[in-house]
Coordinates of C-alpha atoms and ligand atoms in Angstrom, one line a residue:
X1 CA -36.5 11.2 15.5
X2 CA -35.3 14.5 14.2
X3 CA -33.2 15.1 17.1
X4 CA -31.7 11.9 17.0
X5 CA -30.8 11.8 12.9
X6 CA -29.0 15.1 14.1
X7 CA -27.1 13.4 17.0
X8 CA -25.7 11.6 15.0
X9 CA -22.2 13.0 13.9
X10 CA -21.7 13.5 17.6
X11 CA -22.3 10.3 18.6
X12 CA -20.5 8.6 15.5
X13 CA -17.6 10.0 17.2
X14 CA -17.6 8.9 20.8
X15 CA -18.3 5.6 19.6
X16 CA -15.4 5.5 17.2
X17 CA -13.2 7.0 20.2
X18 CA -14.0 4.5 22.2
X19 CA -12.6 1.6 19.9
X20 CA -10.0 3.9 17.7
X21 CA -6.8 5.4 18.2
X22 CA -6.6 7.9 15.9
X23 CA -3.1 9.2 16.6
X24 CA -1.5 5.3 16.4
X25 CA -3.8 4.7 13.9
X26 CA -5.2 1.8 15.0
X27 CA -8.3 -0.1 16.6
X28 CA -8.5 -1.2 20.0
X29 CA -10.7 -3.2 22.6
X30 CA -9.5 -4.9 26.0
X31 CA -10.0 -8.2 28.1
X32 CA -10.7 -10.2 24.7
X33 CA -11.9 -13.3 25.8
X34 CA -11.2 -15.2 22.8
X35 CA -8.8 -14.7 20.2
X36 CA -9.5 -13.2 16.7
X37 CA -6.6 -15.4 14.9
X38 CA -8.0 -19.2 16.0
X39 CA -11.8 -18.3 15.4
X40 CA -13.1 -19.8 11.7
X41 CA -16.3 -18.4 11.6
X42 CA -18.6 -15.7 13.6
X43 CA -22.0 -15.8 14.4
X44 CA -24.2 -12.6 14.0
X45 CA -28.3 -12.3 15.3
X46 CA -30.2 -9.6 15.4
X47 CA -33.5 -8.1 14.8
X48 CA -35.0 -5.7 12.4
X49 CA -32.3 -2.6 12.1
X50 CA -29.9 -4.4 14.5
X51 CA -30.0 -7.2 11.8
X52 CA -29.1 -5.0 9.3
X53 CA -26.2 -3.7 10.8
X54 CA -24.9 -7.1 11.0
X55 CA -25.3 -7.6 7.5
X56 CA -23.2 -4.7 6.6
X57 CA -20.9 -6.3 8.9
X58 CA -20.5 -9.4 6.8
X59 CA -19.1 -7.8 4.5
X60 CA -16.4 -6.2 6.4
X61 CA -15.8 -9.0 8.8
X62 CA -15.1 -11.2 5.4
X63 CA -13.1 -8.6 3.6
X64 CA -10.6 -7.2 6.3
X65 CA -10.1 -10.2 8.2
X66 CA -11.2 -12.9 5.9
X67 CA -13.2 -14.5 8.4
X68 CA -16.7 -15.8 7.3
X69 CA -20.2 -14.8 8.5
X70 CA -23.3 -16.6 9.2
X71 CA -26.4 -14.0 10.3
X72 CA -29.5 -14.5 10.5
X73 CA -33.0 -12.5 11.9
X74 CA -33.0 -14.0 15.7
X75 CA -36.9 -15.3 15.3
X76 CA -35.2 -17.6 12.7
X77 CA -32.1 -18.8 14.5
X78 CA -33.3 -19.4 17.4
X79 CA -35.3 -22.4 16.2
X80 CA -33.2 -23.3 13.8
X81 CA -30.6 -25.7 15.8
X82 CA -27.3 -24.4 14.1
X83 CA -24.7 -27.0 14.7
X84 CA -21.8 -24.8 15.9
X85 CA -18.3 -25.9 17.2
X86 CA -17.4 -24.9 20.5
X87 CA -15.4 -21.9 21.1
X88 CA -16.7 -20.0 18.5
X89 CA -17.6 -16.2 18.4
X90 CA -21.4 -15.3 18.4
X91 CA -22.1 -11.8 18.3
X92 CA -25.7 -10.1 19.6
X93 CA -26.4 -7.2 17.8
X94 CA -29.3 -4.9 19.8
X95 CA -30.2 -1.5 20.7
X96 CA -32.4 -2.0 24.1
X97 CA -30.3 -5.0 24.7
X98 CA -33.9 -6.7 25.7
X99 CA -35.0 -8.3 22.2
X100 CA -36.7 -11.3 23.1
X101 CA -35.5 -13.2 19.9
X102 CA -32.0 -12.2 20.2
X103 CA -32.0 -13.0 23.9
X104 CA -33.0 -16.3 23.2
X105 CA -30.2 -16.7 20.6
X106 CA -28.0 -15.5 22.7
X107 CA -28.7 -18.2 25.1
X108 CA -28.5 -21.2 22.5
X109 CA -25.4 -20.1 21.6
X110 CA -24.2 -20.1 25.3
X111 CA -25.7 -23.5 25.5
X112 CA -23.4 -24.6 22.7
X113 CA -20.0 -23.3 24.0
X114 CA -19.8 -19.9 21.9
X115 CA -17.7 -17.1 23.4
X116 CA -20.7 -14.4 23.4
X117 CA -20.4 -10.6 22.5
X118 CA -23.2 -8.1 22.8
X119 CA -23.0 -5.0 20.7
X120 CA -25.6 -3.2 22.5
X121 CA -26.8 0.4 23.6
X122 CA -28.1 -0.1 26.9
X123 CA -25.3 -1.6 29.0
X124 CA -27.5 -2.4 32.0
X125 CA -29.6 -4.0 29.8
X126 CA -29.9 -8.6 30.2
X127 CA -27.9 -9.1 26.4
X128 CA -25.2 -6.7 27.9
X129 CA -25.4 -8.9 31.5
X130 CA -25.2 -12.3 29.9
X131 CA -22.6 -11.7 27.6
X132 CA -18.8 -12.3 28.1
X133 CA -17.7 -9.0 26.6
X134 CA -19.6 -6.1 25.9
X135 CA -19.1 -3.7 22.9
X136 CA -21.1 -0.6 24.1
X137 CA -22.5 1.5 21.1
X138 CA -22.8 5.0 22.9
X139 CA -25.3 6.7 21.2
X140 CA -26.9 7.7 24.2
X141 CA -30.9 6.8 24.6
X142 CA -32.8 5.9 21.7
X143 CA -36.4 7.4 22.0
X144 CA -37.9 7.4 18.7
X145 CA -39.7 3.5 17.8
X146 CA -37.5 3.9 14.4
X147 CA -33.9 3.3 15.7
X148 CA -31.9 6.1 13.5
X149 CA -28.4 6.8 15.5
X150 CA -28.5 3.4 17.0
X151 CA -28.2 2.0 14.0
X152 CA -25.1 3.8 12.9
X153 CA -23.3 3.6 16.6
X154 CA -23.4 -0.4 15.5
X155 CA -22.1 0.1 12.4
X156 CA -18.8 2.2 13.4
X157 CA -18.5 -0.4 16.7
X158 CA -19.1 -3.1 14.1
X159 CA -16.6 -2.0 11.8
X160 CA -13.9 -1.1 14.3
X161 CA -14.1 -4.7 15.4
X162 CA -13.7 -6.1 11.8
X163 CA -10.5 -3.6 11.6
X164 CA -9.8 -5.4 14.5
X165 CA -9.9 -9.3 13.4
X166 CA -8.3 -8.1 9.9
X167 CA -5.1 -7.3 11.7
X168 CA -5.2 -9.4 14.8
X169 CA -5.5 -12.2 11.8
X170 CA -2.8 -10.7 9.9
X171 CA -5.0 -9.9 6.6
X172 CA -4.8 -5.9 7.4
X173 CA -1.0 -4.4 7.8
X174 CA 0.0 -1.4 10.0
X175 CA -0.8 0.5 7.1
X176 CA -4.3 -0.9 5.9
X177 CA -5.1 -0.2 9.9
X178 CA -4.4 3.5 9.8
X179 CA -6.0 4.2 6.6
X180 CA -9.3 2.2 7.5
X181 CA -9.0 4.2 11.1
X182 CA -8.2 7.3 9.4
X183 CA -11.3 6.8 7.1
X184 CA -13.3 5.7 9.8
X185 CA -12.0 9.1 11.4
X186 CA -13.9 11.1 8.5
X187 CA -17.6 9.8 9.5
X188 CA -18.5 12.7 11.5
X189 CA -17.7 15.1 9.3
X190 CA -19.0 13.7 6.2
X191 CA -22.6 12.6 8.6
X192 CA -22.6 17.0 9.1
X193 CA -22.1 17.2 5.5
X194 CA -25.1 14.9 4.3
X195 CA -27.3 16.8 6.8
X196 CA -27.0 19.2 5.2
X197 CA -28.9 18.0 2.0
X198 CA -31.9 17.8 4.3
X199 CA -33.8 20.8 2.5
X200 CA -33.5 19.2 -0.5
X201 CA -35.2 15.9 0.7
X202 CA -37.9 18.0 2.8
X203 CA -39.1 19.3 -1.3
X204 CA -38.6 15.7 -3.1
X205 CA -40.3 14.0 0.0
X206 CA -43.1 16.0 -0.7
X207 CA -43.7 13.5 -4.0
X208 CA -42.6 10.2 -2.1
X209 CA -45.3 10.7 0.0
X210 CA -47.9 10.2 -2.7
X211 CA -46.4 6.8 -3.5
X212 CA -48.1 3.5 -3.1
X213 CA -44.8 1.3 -2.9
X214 CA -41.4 2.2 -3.6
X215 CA -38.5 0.1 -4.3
X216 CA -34.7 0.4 -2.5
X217 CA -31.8 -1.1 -4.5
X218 CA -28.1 -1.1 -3.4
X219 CA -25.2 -3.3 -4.1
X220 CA -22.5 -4.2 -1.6
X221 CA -22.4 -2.4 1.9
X222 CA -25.6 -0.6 0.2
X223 CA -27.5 -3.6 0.0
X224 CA -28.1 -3.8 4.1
X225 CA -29.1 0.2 3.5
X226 CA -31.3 -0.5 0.6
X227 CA -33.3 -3.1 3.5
X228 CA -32.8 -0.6 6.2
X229 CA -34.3 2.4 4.2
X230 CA -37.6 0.6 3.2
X231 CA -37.9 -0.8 6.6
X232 CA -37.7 3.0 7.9
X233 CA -40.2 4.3 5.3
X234 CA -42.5 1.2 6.2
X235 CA -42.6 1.8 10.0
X236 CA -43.0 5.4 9.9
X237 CA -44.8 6.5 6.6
X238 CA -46.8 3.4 5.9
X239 CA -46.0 3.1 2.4
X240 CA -45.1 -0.1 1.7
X241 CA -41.5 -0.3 0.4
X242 CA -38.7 -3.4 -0.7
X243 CA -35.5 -3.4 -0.6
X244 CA -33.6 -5.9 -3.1
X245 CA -29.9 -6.5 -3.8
X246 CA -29.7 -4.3 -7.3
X247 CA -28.5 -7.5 -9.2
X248 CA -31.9 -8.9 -8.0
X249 CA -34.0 -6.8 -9.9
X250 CA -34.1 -8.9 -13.4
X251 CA -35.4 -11.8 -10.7
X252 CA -38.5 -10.7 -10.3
X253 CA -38.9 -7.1 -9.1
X254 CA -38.4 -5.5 -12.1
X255 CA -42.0 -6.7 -13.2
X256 CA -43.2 -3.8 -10.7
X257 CA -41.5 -1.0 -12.1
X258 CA -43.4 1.7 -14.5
X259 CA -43.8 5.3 -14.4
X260 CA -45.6 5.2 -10.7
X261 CA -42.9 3.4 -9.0
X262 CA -40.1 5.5 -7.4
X263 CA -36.7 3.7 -6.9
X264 CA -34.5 5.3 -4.6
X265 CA -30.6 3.9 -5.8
X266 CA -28.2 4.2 -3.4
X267 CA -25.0 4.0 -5.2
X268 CA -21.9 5.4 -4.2
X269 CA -18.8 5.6 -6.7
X270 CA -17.2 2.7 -6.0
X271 CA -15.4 -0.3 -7.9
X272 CA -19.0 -2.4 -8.0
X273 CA -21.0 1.0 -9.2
X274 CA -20.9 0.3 -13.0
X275 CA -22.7 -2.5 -12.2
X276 CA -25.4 -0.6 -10.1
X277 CA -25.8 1.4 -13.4
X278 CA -26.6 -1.2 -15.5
X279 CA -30.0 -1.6 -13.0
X280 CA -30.7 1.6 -13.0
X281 CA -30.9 1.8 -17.0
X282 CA -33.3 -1.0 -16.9
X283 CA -35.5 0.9 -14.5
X284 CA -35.1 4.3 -16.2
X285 CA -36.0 2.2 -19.7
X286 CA -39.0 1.3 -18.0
X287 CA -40.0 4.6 -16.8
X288 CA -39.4 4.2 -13.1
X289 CA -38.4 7.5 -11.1
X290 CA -35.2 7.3 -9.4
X291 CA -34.2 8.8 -6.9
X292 CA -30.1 8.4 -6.8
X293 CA -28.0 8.4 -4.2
X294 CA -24.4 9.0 -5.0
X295 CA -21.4 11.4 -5.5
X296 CA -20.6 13.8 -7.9
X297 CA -18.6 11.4 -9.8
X298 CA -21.6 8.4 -9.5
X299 CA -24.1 11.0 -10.7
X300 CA -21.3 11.8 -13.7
X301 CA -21.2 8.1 -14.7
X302 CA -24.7 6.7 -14.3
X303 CA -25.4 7.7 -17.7
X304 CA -29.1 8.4 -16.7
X305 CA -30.9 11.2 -15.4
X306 CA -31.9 10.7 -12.5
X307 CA -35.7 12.0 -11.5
X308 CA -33.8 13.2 -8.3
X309 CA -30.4 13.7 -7.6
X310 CA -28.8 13.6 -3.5
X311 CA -25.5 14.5 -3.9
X312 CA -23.2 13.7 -1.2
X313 CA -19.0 14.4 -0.9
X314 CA -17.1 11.6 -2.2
X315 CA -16.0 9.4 1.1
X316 CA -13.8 6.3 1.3
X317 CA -16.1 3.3 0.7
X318 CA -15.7 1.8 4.1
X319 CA -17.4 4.6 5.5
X320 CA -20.6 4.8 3.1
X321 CA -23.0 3.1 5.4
X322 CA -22.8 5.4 7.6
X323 CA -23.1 8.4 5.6
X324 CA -25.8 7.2 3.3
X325 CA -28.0 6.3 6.5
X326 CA -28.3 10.0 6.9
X327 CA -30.4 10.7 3.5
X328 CA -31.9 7.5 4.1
X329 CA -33.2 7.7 7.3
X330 CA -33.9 11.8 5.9
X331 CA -36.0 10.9 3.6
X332 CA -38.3 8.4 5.1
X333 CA -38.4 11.1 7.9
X334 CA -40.0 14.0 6.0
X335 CA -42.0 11.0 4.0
X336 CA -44.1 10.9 6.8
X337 CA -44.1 14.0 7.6
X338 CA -46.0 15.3 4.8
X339 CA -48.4 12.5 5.0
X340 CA -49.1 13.4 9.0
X341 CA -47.9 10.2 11.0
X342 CA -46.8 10.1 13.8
X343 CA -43.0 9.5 13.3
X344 CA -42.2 9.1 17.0
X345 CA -44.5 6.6 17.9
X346 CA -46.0 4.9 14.2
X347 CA -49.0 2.5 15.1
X348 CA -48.7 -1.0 16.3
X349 CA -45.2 -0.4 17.1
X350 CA -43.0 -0.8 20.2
X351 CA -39.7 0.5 21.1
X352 CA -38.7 -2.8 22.4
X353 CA -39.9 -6.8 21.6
X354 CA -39.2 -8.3 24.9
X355 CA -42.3 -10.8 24.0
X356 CA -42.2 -13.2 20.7
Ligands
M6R1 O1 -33.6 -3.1 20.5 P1 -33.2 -3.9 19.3 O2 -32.1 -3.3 18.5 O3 -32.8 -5.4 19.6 O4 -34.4 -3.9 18.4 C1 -34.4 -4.6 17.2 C2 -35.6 -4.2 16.4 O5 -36.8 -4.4 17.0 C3 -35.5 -2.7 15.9 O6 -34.3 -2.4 15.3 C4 -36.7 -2.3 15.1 O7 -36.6 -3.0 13.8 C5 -36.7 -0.8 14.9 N1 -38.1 -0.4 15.1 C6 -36.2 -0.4 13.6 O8 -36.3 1.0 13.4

């Protein structure tokens, strides 16, 4: 798992190559067998950490090309007999490419006249084969049961192909293009960077590790990350963990929070982060130890001190799922090491569901 968390600027940027132009500044796949402009809705299934990076890309999908999202988990939509009208885009989102859920959505969706795209890492794999167009995530092979570079491989894919629809659809000019490519461009270097506060987690894992339950918030894009980060400390540490959409919390999980109950924030600066603090006062009035994620400017302005403080270059907000994974994914990672699981193989996992 180490390995791959540290593969990961590496592999952030053949992906990105293989969709971007970074000279022409602009994003790029061939043989489209439908057309971005006539479609009025996409389709996105996945599983687990595959799910989530769907769910990030909603909201680009929505913003850049102004074309709406439905996603759902695969074990859901498979049963759930979506009316769809024929011709639309359903995209599979998987690392092994041999989900049996998503599989079995895939075909539905087939069955109802979708054009189908597989963003998968396994391009031999039967997603990949019974798809119409393949978006290959080249992260290389996977290994660990908790899917780390995977997961960010479909984000950048993901989000090239919502750079994509935004200007094929005419909602992105030349110009938006090259800055969200030149943004996009960034992601390597900015992954090295947050590496690099990996000593710092090892120490404040230490503490995590003695937690019962711990709670992920995030707004935005950071909402997918808040889910994705509890669902890597579940599977690997065994502490139970949530994530909620911050603007949740008065809903119901701010009952939970006292002085045992760590909450990591992940918060960049961005134009929805003064909202985010308002949350995070409401934990810190109720004791709760957070953990924030954020920039030097977020950590100026969140009028709170933090019990923990991960400080991370300030990035352009397109690009912050991708980043943030890396203390995420970090932090559950030397979680369970001090508690003495087995991170590359946690119990009663399997690298692969090919059975419901
Ligand atoms: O191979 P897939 O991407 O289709 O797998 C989907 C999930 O089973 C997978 O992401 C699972 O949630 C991981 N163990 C998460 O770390």
């Amino acid at each position: 798992m180490a390995k791959e968390i540290h593969e990961q600027p590496e592999v952030i940027g053949h992906t990105l190559a293989n969709y971007l132009d970074f000279s022409a500044g602009t994003a790029r796949a061939r043989d489209l067998p439908f057309d971005w402009k006539t479609l009025r809705r996409v389709v996105i299934t996945a599983c687990g950490t595959a799910y989530y990076a769907g769910l990030t890309a909603k909201y680009w999908f929505e913003r850049f090309a102004r074309l709406p999202v439905d996603i759902d988990v695969a074990s859901e939509f498979r049963y759930r007999e979506m009316p769809m009208e024929p011709g639309g885009l359903a995209l599979f989102v998987s690392q092994s490419g041999e989900t049996a859920d998503t599989l079995a959505s895939l075909r539905y969706c087939r069955a109802q006249g979708q054009h189908i795209g597989a963003v998968v890492n396994v391009p031999t794999s039967t997603i990949a084969r019974e798809s119409d167009v393949v978006f290959p995530t080249l992260a290389g092979p996977e290994i660990g049961v908790a899917s780390t570079k995977a997961f960010t491989c479909q984000l950048s894919t993901l989000c090239a192909l919502a750079i994509m629809a935004g200007r094929a659809r005419g909602f992105l000019s030349a110009e938006d293009e090259a800055k969200l490519v030149a943004a996009l461009g960034e992601a390597p270097r900015m992954m090295a960077a947050a590496l690099r506060t990996e000593p710092q987690i090892e120490k404040l894992a230490k503490n995590l590790s003695k937690a019962s339950d711990v709670l992920y918030l995030g707004r935005g894009t950071s909402y997918p990350l808040a889910l994705e980060g509890a669902l890597k400390l579940k599977e690997i540490s065994y502490i139970h963990a949530e994530g909620y959409a911050a603007g949740e919390l008065k809903h119901g999980p701010i009952a939970l929070i006292d002085e045992n109950m760590p909450v990591v924030v992940i918060a960049p600066y961005d134009r929805i982060f003064e909202k985010t603090v308002s949350n995070m006062q409401e934990v810190a009035a109720r004791g709760g130890r957070i953990i924030l994620i954020s920039d030097q400017k977020g950590h100026e302005e969140a009028g709170i001190t933090p019990h923990e403080a991960i400080i991370l270059p300030e990035m352009p907000s397109t690009i912050t799922p991708l980043v943030y994974s890396v203390p995420v994914q970090l932090l559950a990672y030397h979680t369970a090491l001090h508690i003495g699981t087995d991170v590359d193989q946690p119990r009663n996992l399997a690298k692969s569901v090919t059975v419901e």
